[in-house]
Coordinates of C-alpha atoms in Angstrom, one line a residue:
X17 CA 0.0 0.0 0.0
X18 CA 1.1 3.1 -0.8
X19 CA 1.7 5.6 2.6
X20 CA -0.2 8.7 1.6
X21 CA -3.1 5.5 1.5
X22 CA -2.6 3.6 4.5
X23 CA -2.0 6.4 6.7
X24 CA -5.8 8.1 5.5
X25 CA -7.3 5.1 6.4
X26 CA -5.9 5.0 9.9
X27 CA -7.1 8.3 10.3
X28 CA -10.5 7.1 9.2
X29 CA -12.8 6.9 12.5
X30 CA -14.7 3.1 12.8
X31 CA -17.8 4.6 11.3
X32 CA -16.1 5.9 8.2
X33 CA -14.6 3.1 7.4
X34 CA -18.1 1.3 8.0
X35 CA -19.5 3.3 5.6
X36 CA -16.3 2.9 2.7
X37 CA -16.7 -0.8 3.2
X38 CA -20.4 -1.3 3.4
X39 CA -22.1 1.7 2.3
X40 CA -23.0 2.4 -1.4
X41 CA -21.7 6.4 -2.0
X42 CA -24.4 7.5 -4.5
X43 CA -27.6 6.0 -2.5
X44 CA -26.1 5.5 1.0
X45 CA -28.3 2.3 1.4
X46 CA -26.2 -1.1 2.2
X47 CA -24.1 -2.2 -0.3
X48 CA -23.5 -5.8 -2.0
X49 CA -20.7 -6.7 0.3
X50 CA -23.1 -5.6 3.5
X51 CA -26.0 -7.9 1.6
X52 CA -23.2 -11.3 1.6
X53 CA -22.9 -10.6 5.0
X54 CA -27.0 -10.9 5.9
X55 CA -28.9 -14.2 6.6
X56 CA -32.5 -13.0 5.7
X57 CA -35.7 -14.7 5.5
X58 CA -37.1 -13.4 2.1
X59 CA -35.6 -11.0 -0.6
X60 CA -37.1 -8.9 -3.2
X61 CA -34.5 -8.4 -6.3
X62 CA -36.0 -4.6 -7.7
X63 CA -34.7 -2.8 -10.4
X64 CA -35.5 0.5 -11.4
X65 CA -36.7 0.8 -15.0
X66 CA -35.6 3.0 -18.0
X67 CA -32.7 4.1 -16.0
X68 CA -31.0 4.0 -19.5
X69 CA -33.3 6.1 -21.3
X70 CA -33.3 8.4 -18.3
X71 CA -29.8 8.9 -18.2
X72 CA -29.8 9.1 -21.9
X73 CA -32.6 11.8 -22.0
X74 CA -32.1 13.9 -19.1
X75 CA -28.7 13.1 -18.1
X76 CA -26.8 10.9 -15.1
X77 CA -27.6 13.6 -12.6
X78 CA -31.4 12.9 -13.5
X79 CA -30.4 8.8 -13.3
X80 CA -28.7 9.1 -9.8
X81 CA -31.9 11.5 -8.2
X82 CA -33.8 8.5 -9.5
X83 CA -31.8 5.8 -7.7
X84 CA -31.5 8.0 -4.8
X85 CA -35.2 8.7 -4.7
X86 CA -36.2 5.1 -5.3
X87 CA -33.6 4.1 -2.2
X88 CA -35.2 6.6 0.2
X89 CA -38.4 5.5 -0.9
X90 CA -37.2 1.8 0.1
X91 CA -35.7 3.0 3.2
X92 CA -38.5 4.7 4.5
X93 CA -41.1 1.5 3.6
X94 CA -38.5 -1.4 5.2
X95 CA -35.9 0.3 7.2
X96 CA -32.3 1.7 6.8
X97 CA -30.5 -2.2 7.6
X98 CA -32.8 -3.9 5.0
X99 CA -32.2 -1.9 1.7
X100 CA -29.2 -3.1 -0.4
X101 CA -27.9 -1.7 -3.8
X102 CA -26.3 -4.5 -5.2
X103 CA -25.4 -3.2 -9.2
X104 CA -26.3 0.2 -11.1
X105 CA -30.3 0.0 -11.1
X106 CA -30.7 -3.2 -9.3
X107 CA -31.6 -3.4 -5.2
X108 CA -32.5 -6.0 -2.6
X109 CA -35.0 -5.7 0.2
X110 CA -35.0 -8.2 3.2
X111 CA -37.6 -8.9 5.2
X112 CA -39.4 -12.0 7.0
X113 CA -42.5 -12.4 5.4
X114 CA -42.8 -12.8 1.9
X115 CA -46.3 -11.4 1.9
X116 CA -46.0 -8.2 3.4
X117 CA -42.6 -7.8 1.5
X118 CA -44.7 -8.0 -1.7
X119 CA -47.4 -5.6 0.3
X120 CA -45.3 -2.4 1.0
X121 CA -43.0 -2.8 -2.1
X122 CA -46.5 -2.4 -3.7
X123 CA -47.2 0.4 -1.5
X124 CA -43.4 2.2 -2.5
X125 CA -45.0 1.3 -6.1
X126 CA -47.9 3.2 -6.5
X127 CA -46.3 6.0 -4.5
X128 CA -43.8 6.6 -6.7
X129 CA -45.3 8.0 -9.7
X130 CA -43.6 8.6 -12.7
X131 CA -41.2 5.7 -12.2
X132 CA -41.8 2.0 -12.7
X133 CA -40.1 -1.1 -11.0
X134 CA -39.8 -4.3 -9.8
X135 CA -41.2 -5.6 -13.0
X136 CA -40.4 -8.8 -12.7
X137 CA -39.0 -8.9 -9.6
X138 CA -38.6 -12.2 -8.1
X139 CA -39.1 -13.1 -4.1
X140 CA -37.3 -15.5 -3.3
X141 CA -35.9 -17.5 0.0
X142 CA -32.2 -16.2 1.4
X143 CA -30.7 -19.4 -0.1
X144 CA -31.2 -18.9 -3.9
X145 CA -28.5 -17.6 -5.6
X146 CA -28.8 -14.1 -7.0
X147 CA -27.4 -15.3 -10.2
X148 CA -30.4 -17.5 -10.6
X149 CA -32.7 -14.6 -9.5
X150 CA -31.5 -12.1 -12.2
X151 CA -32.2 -14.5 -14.8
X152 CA -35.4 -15.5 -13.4
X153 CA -36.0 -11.8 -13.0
X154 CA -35.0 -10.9 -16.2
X155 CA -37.4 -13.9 -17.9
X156 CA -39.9 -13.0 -16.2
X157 CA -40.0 -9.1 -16.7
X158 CA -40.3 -10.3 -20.3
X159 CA -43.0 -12.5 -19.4
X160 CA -45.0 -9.7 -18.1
X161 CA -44.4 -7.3 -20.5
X162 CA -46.2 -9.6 -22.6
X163 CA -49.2 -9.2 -20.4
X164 CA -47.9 -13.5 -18.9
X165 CA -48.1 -13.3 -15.6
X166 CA -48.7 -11.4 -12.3
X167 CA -47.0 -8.2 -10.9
X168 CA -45.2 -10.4 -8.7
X169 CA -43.2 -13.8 -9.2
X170 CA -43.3 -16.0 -6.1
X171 CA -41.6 -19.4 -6.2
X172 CA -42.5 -22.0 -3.8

């Protein structure tokens, strides 16, 4: 490591470096690596949609006030330790109960107008890997944008 490095992060109080290790910068919701570290009951996978076409259209500015607004929304519906942002438009939400899970990220839903996502988001028990989940996300958001299925995926 270089010096001018190491000695900035033993200046770096415990809650700083909390937040460099675990904290996404541009949401300030958990991060992936915090998410690895969580044994939850029942995850949502959400992503945000057109963030593309927003950048694209109005600018990255406009595409991070949307992330940032869809994360506070999230926050404020499940709680500051149960929000992840684990790639560019794509979150996780733990909770419990898969039923009121799907309930409130409804409710963040039709209070966030304007925006759409979750489109296919699968919930899903803490043991399936997220890998799986995208592409079961990802199959069925095609699914329902062919009018195939419900707003909401949930395996057995």
């Amino acid at each position: 490591m270089r010096p001018n490095l190491l000695e900035a992060l033993r200046a770096m109080t415990e809650g700083e470096l909390y937040a460099a290790l675990y904290q996404d910068p541009l949401t300030g919701v958990l991060n992936r690596r915090a998410f690895e570290e969580v044994q939850p009951g029942a995850i949502a996978l959400i992503d945000l949609d057109s963030l593309k076409w927003v950048n694209d259209t109005h600018g990255h500015r406009a595409g991070d006030q949307s992330l940032q607004e869809l994360a506070g929304r999230l926050v404020l519906a499940f709680g500051p330790d149960a929000v992840f942002r684990i790639a560019g438009d794509e979150f996780v939400v733990v909770n419990g109960n898969r039923e009121e899970l799907a309930d409130r990220l409804e409710e963040v839903r039709t209070g966030f107008p304007g925006f759409s996502f979750g489109t296919g988001a699968t919930l899903c028990e803490a043991d399936r890997d997220l890998r799986h989940d995208k592409a079961e996300r990802e199959k069925s958001g095609h699914r329902a944008a062919r009018g195939e299925r419900p707003k909401w995926d949930q395996p057995k």
